[in-house]
Amino acid sequence: MNIRQAKIEDAEEAAELICMAWGECAYVLAGSNNQKVAQEVIKKFYKQPDNILSYQNIYVAEVRNRIAGLILSFPSDHFPRLSKLLVEKLPKFYKSDAKDYQRKVVPMLKTKEAEPGEYYIDSLAVYPQYRACGIGSKLLKAATLKSHKLGISKISLIVKPENKGALKLYKKHGYSVRGKLKQAGTNFLSMVNLINQTGKSSSRKGIVQ
């Protein structure tokens, strides 16, 4: 297994995995319930720098030279800058009408998913055939290492409460539930993890290697 920085040429698999992680939010973003359409919209932003969905914010996991999963993460203080390109260009790609955009997309983009001064894990996705192989753990450790290098001691994420597998993984790595929020009409749990100066979580799990 190899964890590396994502490249522009990874766009096809990355868009598919991000769409998988975002679920209903991906369809709201695109203004379409068609999976391929949602992935195409995601792909357009993935290929561009300085936005939430950019390849710059992603690590991919490779198994035998095939992409098996990814993690999308960045400092929460970058949200305003990274959201700017989405806000400016998304209306050109949006497939529904302007009323839907104002009613659904604008509130979604304004939802506060993390607190200031945190490192935010926006998406973690692994293809089904590669699950239960430790890939999610390796990707989480890569994000933890990035947070540690940036001097950020708190990492946060959101997850659907019914996603028991993800909840188990996050708790294993020291994440705890701090609250609830709603995004695009879907309920999520907000989770947080503290890491110390050695790169270890507050629960002594999630060790950076």
mmCIF file of C-alpha atoms in Angstrom:
data_model
loop_
_atom_site.group_PDB
_atom_site.id
_atom_site.type_symbol
_atom_site.label_atom_id
_atom_site.label_comp_id
_atom_site.label_asym_id
_atom_site.label_seq_id
_atom_site.Cartn_x
_atom_site.Cartn_y
_atom_site.Cartn_z
ATOM 1 C CA MET A 1 0.000 0.000 0.000
ATOM 2 C CA ASN A 2 1.208 3.482 -0.877
ATOM 3 C CA ILE A 3 -0.156 6.815 0.411
ATOM 4 C CA ARG A 4 0.672 9.778 -1.819
ATOM 5 C CA GLN A 5 -0.409 13.272 -2.771
ATOM 6 C CA ALA A 6 -3.224 13.236 -5.325
ATOM 7 C CA LYS A 7 -2.559 14.266 -8.914
ATOM 8 C CA ILE A 8 -4.786 15.923 -11.505
ATOM 9 C CA GLU A 9 -4.794 12.701 -13.521
ATOM 10 C CA ASP A 10 -6.477 10.922 -10.576
ATOM 11 C CA ALA A 11 -9.628 12.937 -11.275
ATOM 12 C CA GLU A 12 -11.881 10.067 -12.393
ATOM 13 C CA GLU A 13 -11.394 7.910 -9.296
ATOM 14 C CA ALA A 14 -11.208 10.909 -6.962
ATOM 15 C CA ALA A 15 -14.545 12.287 -8.146
ATOM 16 C CA GLU A 16 -16.147 8.882 -7.709
ATOM 17 C CA LEU A 17 -14.790 8.507 -4.172
ATOM 18 C CA ILE A 18 -15.704 12.063 -3.134
ATOM 19 C CA CYS A 19 -19.213 11.514 -4.478
ATOM 20 C CA MET A 20 -19.360 8.310 -2.439
ATOM 21 C CA ALA A 21 -18.258 10.155 0.712
ATOM 22 C CA TRP A 22 -20.505 13.174 0.224
ATOM 23 C CA GLY A 23 -23.627 11.145 -0.580
ATOM 24 C CA GLU A 24 -26.698 13.373 -0.784
ATOM 25 C CA CYS A 25 -24.534 16.504 -0.458
ATOM 26 C CA ALA A 26 -22.882 15.714 -3.810
ATOM 27 C CA TYR A 27 -26.254 15.680 -5.553
ATOM 28 C CA VAL A 28 -27.279 18.932 -3.873
ATOM 29 C CA LEU A 29 -24.003 20.511 -5.012
ATOM 30 C CA ALA A 30 -24.600 19.447 -8.622
ATOM 31 C CA GLY A 31 -28.340 20.113 -8.694
ATOM 32 C CA SER A 32 -28.903 16.615 -10.057
ATOM 33 C CA ASN A 33 -29.730 13.155 -8.708
ATOM 34 C CA ASN A 34 -27.638 11.556 -11.449
ATOM 35 C CA GLN A 35 -24.411 10.120 -10.053
ATOM 36 C CA LYS A 36 -22.397 10.686 -13.234
ATOM 37 C CA VAL A 37 -23.522 14.305 -13.418
ATOM 38 C CA ALA A 38 -22.550 14.879 -9.773
ATOM 39 C CA GLN A 39 -19.145 13.296 -10.383
ATOM 40 C CA GLU A 40 -18.549 15.513 -13.421
ATOM 41 C CA VAL A 41 -19.219 18.641 -11.374
ATOM 42 C CA ILE A 42 -16.881 17.430 -8.628
ATOM 43 C CA LYS A 43 -14.241 16.595 -11.220
ATOM 44 C CA LYS A 44 -14.256 20.136 -12.606
ATOM 45 C CA PHE A 45 -13.328 21.546 -9.202
ATOM 46 C CA TYR A 46 -10.959 18.702 -8.346
ATOM 47 C CA LYS A 47 -8.735 19.679 -11.272
ATOM 48 C CA GLN A 48 -8.481 23.301 -10.156
ATOM 49 C CA PRO A 49 -6.260 24.669 -7.365
ATOM 50 C CA ASP A 50 -7.380 26.578 -4.293
ATOM 51 C CA ASN A 51 -10.833 25.176 -3.643
ATOM 52 C CA ILE A 52 -12.312 22.671 -1.199
ATOM 53 C CA LEU A 53 -12.414 19.830 -3.748
ATOM 54 C CA SER A 54 -8.954 20.444 -5.223
ATOM 55 C CA TYR A 55 -6.427 17.654 -5.705
ATOM 56 C CA GLN A 56 -4.132 19.814 -3.559
ATOM 57 C CA ASN A 57 -6.127 18.855 -0.449
ATOM 58 C CA ILE A 58 -6.160 15.112 -1.113
ATOM 59 C CA TYR A 59 -4.066 12.064 -0.346
ATOM 60 C CA VAL A 60 -4.820 8.826 -2.177
ATOM 61 C CA ALA A 61 -4.099 5.254 -1.159
ATOM 62 C CA GLU A 62 -2.807 2.926 -3.859
ATOM 63 C CA VAL A 63 -2.868 -0.857 -3.817
ATOM 64 C CA ARG A 64 -0.943 -2.515 -6.652
ATOM 65 C CA ASN A 65 -0.901 0.819 -8.514
ATOM 66 C CA ARG A 66 -4.688 1.174 -8.301
ATOM 67 C CA ILE A 67 -6.401 3.904 -6.284
ATOM 68 C CA ALA A 68 -8.204 2.259 -3.376
ATOM 69 C CA GLY A 69 -9.295 5.293 -1.356
ATOM 70 C CA LEU A 70 -8.697 8.937 -0.496
ATOM 71 C CA ILE A 71 -8.820 11.494 2.257
ATOM 72 C CA LEU A 72 -9.692 15.151 1.665
ATOM 73 C CA SER A 73 -8.580 17.513 4.420
ATOM 74 C CA PHE A 74 -7.377 21.056 5.121
ATOM 75 C CA PRO A 75 -7.100 23.638 7.932
ATOM 76 C CA SER A 76 -10.538 24.905 8.917
ATOM 77 C CA ASP A 77 -9.249 28.485 8.765
ATOM 78 C CA HIS A 78 -8.915 28.018 4.993
ATOM 79 C CA PHE A 79 -12.654 27.479 4.550
ATOM 80 C CA PRO A 80 -13.415 31.055 3.365
ATOM 81 C CA ARG A 81 -10.654 31.022 0.740
ATOM 82 C CA LEU A 82 -11.362 27.483 -0.439
ATOM 83 C CA SER A 83 -15.103 28.119 -0.667
ATOM 84 C CA LYS A 84 -14.632 31.216 -2.828
ATOM 85 C CA LEU A 85 -14.061 29.374 -6.114
ATOM 86 C CA LEU A 86 -17.049 27.119 -5.487
ATOM 87 C CA VAL A 87 -19.297 30.098 -4.800
ATOM 88 C CA GLU A 88 -18.038 31.939 -7.898
ATOM 89 C CA LYS A 89 -18.090 29.104 -10.442
ATOM 90 C CA LEU A 90 -20.636 26.541 -9.262
ATOM 91 C CA PRO A 91 -23.676 28.388 -10.712
ATOM 92 C CA LYS A 92 -22.229 27.790 -14.217
ATOM 93 C CA PHE A 93 -22.264 24.012 -13.661
ATOM 94 C CA TYR A 94 -25.404 23.745 -11.526
ATOM 95 C CA LYS A 95 -28.040 21.593 -13.239
ATOM 96 C CA SER A 96 -31.183 22.809 -11.472
ATOM 97 C CA ASP A 97 -32.745 26.281 -11.342
ATOM 98 C CA ALA A 98 -31.615 29.368 -9.462
ATOM 99 C CA LYS A 99 -34.308 29.020 -6.793
ATOM 100 C CA ASP A 100 -33.054 25.549 -5.909
ATOM 101 C CA TYR A 101 -29.510 26.878 -5.791
ATOM 102 C CA GLN A 102 -30.426 29.592 -3.307
ATOM 103 C CA ARG A 103 -32.618 27.264 -1.241
ATOM 104 C CA LYS A 104 -30.307 24.235 -1.079
ATOM 105 C CA VAL A 105 -26.730 24.975 -2.129
ATOM 106 C CA VAL A 106 -26.097 28.341 -0.481
ATOM 107 C CA PRO A 107 -27.139 27.111 3.007
ATOM 108 C CA MET A 108 -25.020 23.974 2.528
ATOM 109 C CA LEU A 109 -21.910 25.997 1.666
ATOM 110 C CA LYS A 110 -22.518 28.248 4.677
ATOM 111 C CA THR A 111 -22.961 25.415 7.191
ATOM 112 C CA LYS A 112 -20.266 25.547 9.865
ATOM 113 C CA GLU A 113 -18.666 22.095 9.820
ATOM 114 C CA ALA A 114 -15.589 22.898 11.935
ATOM 115 C CA GLU A 115 -14.401 25.358 14.548
ATOM 116 C CA PRO A 116 -11.580 27.880 13.925
ATOM 117 C CA GLY A 117 -8.051 26.605 14.422
ATOM 118 C CA GLU A 118 -8.824 22.977 13.578
ATOM 119 C CA TYR A 119 -7.633 20.625 10.873
ATOM 120 C CA TYR A 120 -10.758 19.422 9.085
ATOM 121 C CA ILE A 121 -11.229 16.030 7.437
ATOM 122 C CA ASP A 122 -13.875 16.715 4.829
ATOM 123 C CA SER A 123 -14.005 13.270 3.221
ATOM 124 C CA LEU A 124 -12.661 9.772 3.738
ATOM 125 C CA ALA A 125 -13.668 7.098 1.237
ATOM 126 C CA VAL A 126 -12.433 3.621 0.370
ATOM 127 C CA TYR A 127 -13.770 1.421 -2.423
ATOM 128 C CA PRO A 128 -15.818 -1.493 -0.995
ATOM 129 C CA GLN A 129 -13.422 -4.153 -2.300
ATOM 130 C CA TYR A 130 -10.552 -2.558 -0.345
ATOM 131 C CA ARG A 131 -12.296 -2.081 2.986
ATOM 132 C CA ALA A 132 -11.238 -3.849 6.204
ATOM 133 C CA CYS A 133 -7.630 -3.787 4.956
ATOM 134 C CA GLY A 134 -6.347 -0.914 7.085
ATOM 135 C CA ILE A 135 -6.559 1.681 4.312
ATOM 136 C CA GLY A 136 -8.869 4.009 6.241
ATOM 137 C CA SER A 137 -6.468 3.940 9.186
ATOM 138 C CA LYS A 138 -3.469 4.729 6.975
ATOM 139 C CA LEU A 139 -5.282 7.666 5.380
ATOM 140 C CA LEU A 140 -6.327 9.011 8.787
ATOM 141 C CA LYS A 141 -2.716 8.819 9.958
ATOM 142 C CA ALA A 142 -1.595 10.724 6.847
ATOM 143 C CA ALA A 143 -4.046 13.525 7.665
ATOM 144 C CA THR A 144 -2.938 13.486 11.312
ATOM 145 C CA LEU A 145 0.679 13.841 10.216
ATOM 146 C CA LYS A 146 -0.235 16.808 7.993
ATOM 147 C CA SER A 147 -2.074 18.444 10.890
ATOM 148 C CA HIS A 148 0.916 17.840 13.158
ATOM 149 C CA LYS A 149 3.342 19.368 10.635
ATOM 150 C CA LEU A 150 1.134 22.440 10.381
ATOM 151 C CA GLY A 151 1.138 22.809 14.153
ATOM 152 C CA ILE A 152 -2.601 22.192 14.475
ATOM 153 C CA SER A 153 -3.481 20.137 17.545
ATOM 154 C CA LYS A 154 -7.199 19.540 16.966
ATOM 155 C CA ILE A 155 -8.688 17.513 14.096
ATOM 156 C CA SER A 156 -12.399 17.364 13.330
ATOM 157 C CA LEU A 157 -14.799 15.674 10.932
ATOM 158 C CA ILE A 158 -18.477 14.907 10.471
ATOM 159 C CA VAL A 159 -20.055 11.501 9.948
ATOM 160 C CA LYS A 160 -23.558 10.081 9.557
ATOM 161 C CA PRO A 161 -24.662 8.467 12.838
ATOM 162 C CA GLU A 162 -25.847 5.350 10.987
ATOM 163 C CA ASN A 163 -22.396 4.796 9.452
ATOM 164 C CA LYS A 164 -21.322 2.348 12.144
ATOM 165 C CA GLY A 165 -18.146 1.248 10.347
ATOM 166 C CA ALA A 166 -16.847 4.808 10.073
ATOM 167 C CA LEU A 167 -17.803 5.600 13.666
ATOM 168 C CA LYS A 168 -15.901 2.551 14.880
ATOM 169 C CA LEU A 169 -12.838 3.581 12.859
ATOM 170 C CA TYR A 170 -12.861 7.159 14.122
ATOM 171 C CA LYS A 171 -13.330 6.151 17.760
ATOM 172 C CA LYS A 172 -10.473 3.667 17.380
ATOM 173 C CA HIS A 173 -8.244 6.589 16.362
ATOM 174 C CA GLY A 174 -9.248 8.766 19.299
ATOM 175 C CA TYR A 175 -12.172 10.772 17.894
ATOM 176 C CA SER A 176 -15.105 11.580 20.161
ATOM 177 C CA VAL A 177 -18.535 13.030 19.430
ATOM 178 C CA ARG A 178 -18.913 16.686 20.382
ATOM 179 C CA GLY A 179 -22.277 17.497 18.833
ATOM 180 C CA LYS A 180 -24.716 17.219 15.960
ATOM 181 C CA LEU A 181 -25.352 19.212 12.805
ATOM 182 C CA LYS A 182 -27.501 19.042 9.691
ATOM 183 C CA GLN A 183 -26.032 19.381 6.209
ATOM 184 C CA ALA A 184 -28.191 19.341 3.049
ATOM 185 C CA GLY A 185 -31.077 17.911 5.067
ATOM 186 C CA THR A 186 -28.926 15.038 6.405
ATOM 187 C CA ASN A 187 -28.057 14.526 10.063
ATOM 188 C CA PHE A 188 -24.377 14.265 10.998
ATOM 189 C CA LEU A 189 -22.308 13.859 14.139
ATOM 190 C CA SER A 190 -19.403 16.255 14.650
ATOM 191 C CA MET A 191 -16.306 14.464 16.003
ATOM 192 C CA VAL A 192 -13.021 15.826 17.273
ATOM 193 C CA ASN A 193 -9.578 14.481 18.147
ATOM 194 C CA LEU A 194 -6.741 16.169 20.030
ATOM 195 C CA ILE A 195 -3.121 15.404 19.189
ATOM 196 C CA ASN A 196 -0.106 16.362 21.260
ATOM 197 C CA GLN A 197 3.342 17.562 20.227
ATOM 198 C CA THR A 198 4.507 14.043 19.430
ATOM 199 C CA GLY A 199 1.653 13.535 16.984
ATOM 200 C CA LYS A 200 -0.342 11.196 19.216
ATOM 201 C CA SER A 201 -4.051 11.582 19.889
ATOM 202 C CA SER A 202 -5.388 12.393 23.340
ATOM 203 C CA SER A 203 -6.436 8.755 23.744
ATOM 204 C CA ARG A 204 -2.993 7.463 22.720
ATOM 205 C CA LYS A 205 -4.410 6.124 19.490
ATOM 206 C CA GLY A 206 -3.941 7.403 15.970
ATOM 207 C CA ILE A 207 -0.160 7.488 16.331
ATOM 208 C CA VAL A 208 1.608 9.277 13.486
ATOM 209 C CA GLN A 209 4.152 7.037 11.811
#
